[in-house]
mmCIF file of C-alpha atoms in Angstrom:
data_model
loop_
_atom_site.group_PDB
_atom_site.id
_atom_site.type_symbol
_atom_site.label_atom_id
_atom_site.label_comp_id
_atom_site.label_asym_id
_atom_site.label_seq_id
_atom_site.Cartn_x
_atom_site.Cartn_y
_atom_site.Cartn_z
ATOM 1 C CA MET A 1 0.000 0.000 0.000
ATOM 2 C CA LYS A 2 2.867 2.389 0.807
ATOM 3 C CA ASN A 3 4.340 1.758 -2.633
ATOM 4 C CA VAL A 4 1.064 2.661 -4.312
ATOM 5 C CA ILE A 5 0.843 5.903 -2.338
ATOM 6 C CA LEU A 6 4.462 6.715 -3.176
ATOM 7 C CA ILE A 7 3.899 6.067 -6.889
ATOM 8 C CA LEU A 8 0.715 8.156 -6.912
ATOM 9 C CA SER A 9 2.550 10.977 -5.122
ATOM 10 C CA ILE A 10 5.313 10.964 -7.720
ATOM 11 C CA ILE A 11 2.843 10.899 -10.597
ATOM 12 C CA PHE A 12 0.812 13.730 -9.057
ATOM 13 C CA SER A 13 3.966 15.813 -8.525
ATOM 14 C CA ASN A 14 5.012 15.250 -12.124
ATOM 15 C CA LEU A 15 1.581 16.283 -13.378
ATOM 16 C CA ILE A 16 1.701 19.493 -11.351
ATOM 17 C CA PHE A 17 5.211 20.278 -12.568
ATOM 18 C CA SER A 18 4.353 19.552 -16.200
ATOM 19 C CA GLN A 19 1.270 21.791 -15.992
ATOM 20 C CA THR A 20 3.401 24.615 -14.587
ATOM 21 C CA LYS A 21 6.033 24.069 -17.255
ATOM 22 C CA LYS A 22 3.371 24.231 -19.976
ATOM 23 C CA CYS A 23 2.212 27.580 -18.637
ATOM 24 C CA SER A 24 5.378 29.579 -19.020
ATOM 25 C CA ILE A 25 5.403 32.367 -21.562
ATOM 26 C CA GLN A 26 7.938 30.379 -23.607
ATOM 27 C CA GLU A 27 5.641 27.345 -23.662
ATOM 28 C CA ILE A 28 2.734 29.503 -24.788
ATOM 29 C CA GLN A 29 4.928 30.768 -27.619
ATOM 30 C CA LEU A 30 6.021 27.244 -28.587
ATOM 31 C CA GLU A 31 2.465 25.925 -28.590
ATOM 32 C CA THR A 32 1.332 28.941 -30.610
ATOM 33 C CA TYR A 33 4.106 28.314 -33.150
ATOM 34 C CA ALA A 34 3.095 24.645 -33.379
ATOM 35 C CA PHE A 35 -0.518 25.714 -33.932
ATOM 36 C CA ALA A 36 0.635 28.191 -36.592
ATOM 37 C CA LEU A 37 2.629 25.483 -38.401
ATOM 38 C CA ASN A 38 -0.399 23.183 -38.440
ATOM 39 C CA ASN A 39 -2.679 25.962 -39.712
ATOM 40 C CA LEU A 40 -0.240 28.040 -41.734
ATOM 41 C CA ASN A 41 -2.321 28.177 -44.924
ATOM 42 C CA ARG A 42 -5.309 29.548 -43.024
ATOM 43 C CA ILE A 43 -3.302 31.992 -40.923
ATOM 44 C CA ASN A 44 -1.258 33.547 -43.701
ATOM 45 C CA LYS A 45 -3.659 33.312 -46.664
ATOM 46 C CA LYS A 46 -4.762 36.960 -46.587
ATOM 47 C CA PHE A 47 -1.226 38.347 -46.222
ATOM 48 C CA GLU A 48 0.744 38.911 -49.418
ATOM 49 C CA ASN A 49 4.226 39.151 -47.925
ATOM 50 C CA LYS A 50 4.966 35.862 -46.146
ATOM 51 C CA GLU A 51 8.121 37.419 -44.639
ATOM 52 C CA SER A 52 5.937 39.644 -42.466
ATOM 53 C CA LEU A 53 5.261 38.963 -38.809
ATOM 54 C CA ILE A 54 2.127 38.965 -36.703
ATOM 55 C CA GLU A 55 2.711 40.696 -33.401
ATOM 56 C CA VAL A 56 0.474 39.386 -30.630
ATOM 57 C CA SER A 57 -0.139 41.833 -27.791
ATOM 58 C CA ILE A 58 -2.049 40.391 -24.832
ATOM 59 C CA ASP A 59 -3.159 42.929 -22.240
ATOM 60 C CA PHE A 60 -4.344 41.959 -18.773
ATOM 61 C CA LYS A 61 -6.835 43.825 -16.598
ATOM 62 C CA GLU A 62 -5.598 45.760 -13.603
ATOM 63 C CA TYR A 63 -6.258 44.132 -10.259
ATOM 64 C CA SER A 64 -6.798 45.209 -6.690
ATOM 65 C CA GLU A 65 -4.552 44.412 -3.754
ATOM 66 C CA LYS A 66 -7.227 42.068 -2.390
ATOM 67 C CA GLN A 67 -7.318 40.137 -5.692
ATOM 68 C CA TYR A 68 -3.523 39.860 -5.561
ATOM 69 C CA GLU A 69 -3.573 38.519 -2.012
ATOM 70 C CA GLU A 70 -6.221 35.942 -2.942
ATOM 71 C CA LYS A 71 -4.276 34.958 -6.076
ATOM 72 C CA ASN A 72 -7.379 35.851 -8.090
ATOM 73 C CA TYR A 73 -6.006 38.589 -10.268
ATOM 74 C CA ALA A 74 -5.271 37.534 -13.812
ATOM 75 C CA GLU A 75 -7.800 38.200 -16.527
ATOM 76 C CA ILE A 76 -7.370 38.968 -20.211
ATOM 77 C CA LYS A 77 -8.379 42.508 -21.086
ATOM 78 C CA ASN A 78 -7.825 42.163 -24.833
ATOM 79 C CA ILE A 79 -5.630 40.634 -27.491
ATOM 80 C CA ILE A 80 -4.565 42.819 -30.393
ATOM 81 C CA TYR A 81 -2.841 41.543 -33.501
ATOM 82 C CA TYR A 82 -0.579 43.678 -35.686
ATOM 83 C CA LEU A 83 1.031 43.009 -39.042
ATOM 84 C CA ILE A 84 4.671 44.066 -39.170
ATOM 85 C CA SER A 85 6.450 44.238 -42.509
ATOM 86 C CA PRO A 86 9.924 42.671 -42.814
ATOM 87 C CA GLU A 87 11.667 46.015 -43.189
ATOM 88 C CA ASN A 88 10.178 47.144 -39.863
ATOM 89 C CA SER A 89 10.475 43.820 -38.042
ATOM 90 C CA TYR A 90 13.063 44.980 -35.522
ATOM 91 C CA SER A 91 11.683 48.433 -34.824
ATOM 92 C CA GLY A 92 8.016 47.486 -35.008
ATOM 93 C CA GLU A 93 7.283 50.790 -36.706
ATOM 94 C CA ASP A 94 4.333 51.214 -39.036
ATOM 95 C CA LYS A 95 2.538 48.207 -37.656
ATOM 96 C CA MET A 96 -1.066 47.821 -38.693
ATOM 97 C CA GLU A 97 -3.806 46.316 -36.541
ATOM 98 C CA ILE A 98 -5.319 43.263 -38.228
ATOM 99 C CA LYS A 99 -7.995 40.632 -37.827
ATOM 100 C CA ILE A 100 -6.559 37.171 -37.429
ATOM 101 C CA TYR A 101 -7.684 33.625 -38.140
ATOM 102 C CA SER A 102 -10.403 33.123 -35.511
ATOM 103 C CA LYS A 103 -9.159 29.700 -34.398
ATOM 104 C CA LEU A 104 -5.730 31.159 -33.600
ATOM 105 C CA ASP A 105 -7.405 33.786 -31.438
ATOM 106 C CA LYS A 106 -9.504 31.130 -29.696
ATOM 107 C CA PHE A 107 -6.419 28.934 -29.221
ATOM 108 C CA LEU A 108 -4.533 31.744 -27.466
ATOM 109 C CA ILE A 109 -7.473 32.746 -25.283
ATOM 110 C CA ASP A 110 -8.101 29.143 -24.217
ATOM 111 C CA LYS A 111 -4.405 28.513 -23.515
ATOM 112 C CA ILE A 112 -3.960 31.630 -21.395
ATOM 113 C CA GLU A 113 -7.217 31.145 -19.499
ATOM 114 C CA ASN A 114 -6.163 27.559 -18.757
ATOM 115 C CA CYS A 115 -2.840 28.815 -17.393
ATOM 116 C CA ILE A 116 -4.578 31.474 -15.316
ATOM 117 C CA SER A 117 -6.918 28.853 -13.844
ATOM 118 C CA ASN A 118 -4.307 26.175 -13.213
ATOM 119 C CA SER A 119 -0.991 27.836 -12.470
ATOM 120 C CA VAL A 120 -0.292 30.215 -9.611
ATOM 121 C CA GLU A 121 3.287 30.494 -10.901
ATOM 122 C CA PHE A 122 2.026 31.729 -14.259
ATOM 123 C CA LYS A 123 -0.026 34.461 -12.600
ATOM 124 C CA GLU A 124 2.926 35.487 -10.445
ATOM 125 C CA GLN A 125 5.098 35.922 -13.553
ATOM 126 C CA LEU A 126 2.575 38.066 -15.408
ATOM 127 C CA TYR A 127 2.974 41.735 -16.057
ATOM 128 C CA ASP A 128 0.408 43.995 -17.694
ATOM 129 C CA ASN A 129 1.195 42.651 -21.151
ATOM 130 C CA ILE A 130 2.686 39.712 -23.050
ATOM 131 C CA THR A 131 3.958 40.463 -26.544
ATOM 132 C CA PHE A 132 5.517 38.094 -29.049
ATOM 133 C CA ARG A 133 5.631 37.676 -32.806
ATOM 134 C CA ILE A 134 4.477 34.902 -35.102
ATOM 135 C CA PRO A 135 6.264 34.484 -38.444
ATOM 136 C CA LEU A 136 4.134 33.795 -41.521
ATOM 137 C CA ASN A 137 6.223 31.083 -43.155
ATOM 138 C CA GLU A 138 7.427 27.666 -42.070
ATOM 139 C CA THR A 139 11.156 28.435 -42.197
ATOM 140 C CA ASN A 140 10.843 31.488 -39.957
ATOM 141 C CA ILE A 141 8.518 29.695 -37.533
ATOM 142 C CA ARG A 142 11.092 26.922 -37.133
ATOM 143 C CA ILE A 143 13.793 29.550 -36.489
ATOM 144 C CA ALA A 144 11.543 31.149 -33.853
ATOM 145 C CA ILE A 145 10.984 27.748 -32.220
ATOM 146 C CA ASP A 146 14.734 27.158 -32.050
ATOM 147 C CA GLN A 147 15.270 30.601 -30.501
ATOM 148 C CA VAL A 148 12.620 30.043 -27.819
ATOM 149 C CA ASN A 149 13.983 26.565 -27.079
ATOM 150 C CA SER A 150 17.454 28.022 -26.619
ATOM 151 C CA THR A 151 16.119 30.424 -23.969
ATOM 152 C CA ILE A 152 14.457 27.534 -22.121
ATOM 153 C CA ASN A 153 17.662 25.496 -22.118
ATOM 154 C CA GLU A 154 19.822 28.315 -20.721
#
């Protein structure tokens, strides 16, 4: 019986750790890139220049001190998507607000709300905003994945 309890404890600990790991900002990026790869034709079909980037800007609502103390303080305010041309990719100048493939938007909302509901660590790491960029072609998405993975492994 003690062995069963020990095994269940280890499994439960691993599940908690894996859930926390999946809720880091880097993991959200990686899962978003994987989603983008699987749906690339739908995501990039209305954009002529496939070297452009989609900038994702996720804003969170302000919270009270009481909400912070109760660990009940993370809520999405809005998500705005911008198209950034390759020549402005570093500066982010001249970005244009766009409508995005609805399933990508739903994917991000669901992922972040899941992290908010299931990971205190995720909420503690949040600021007012999360911003990252999604490339519009397979080669650049794979480069972005490698870059995010390198930050995780450091």
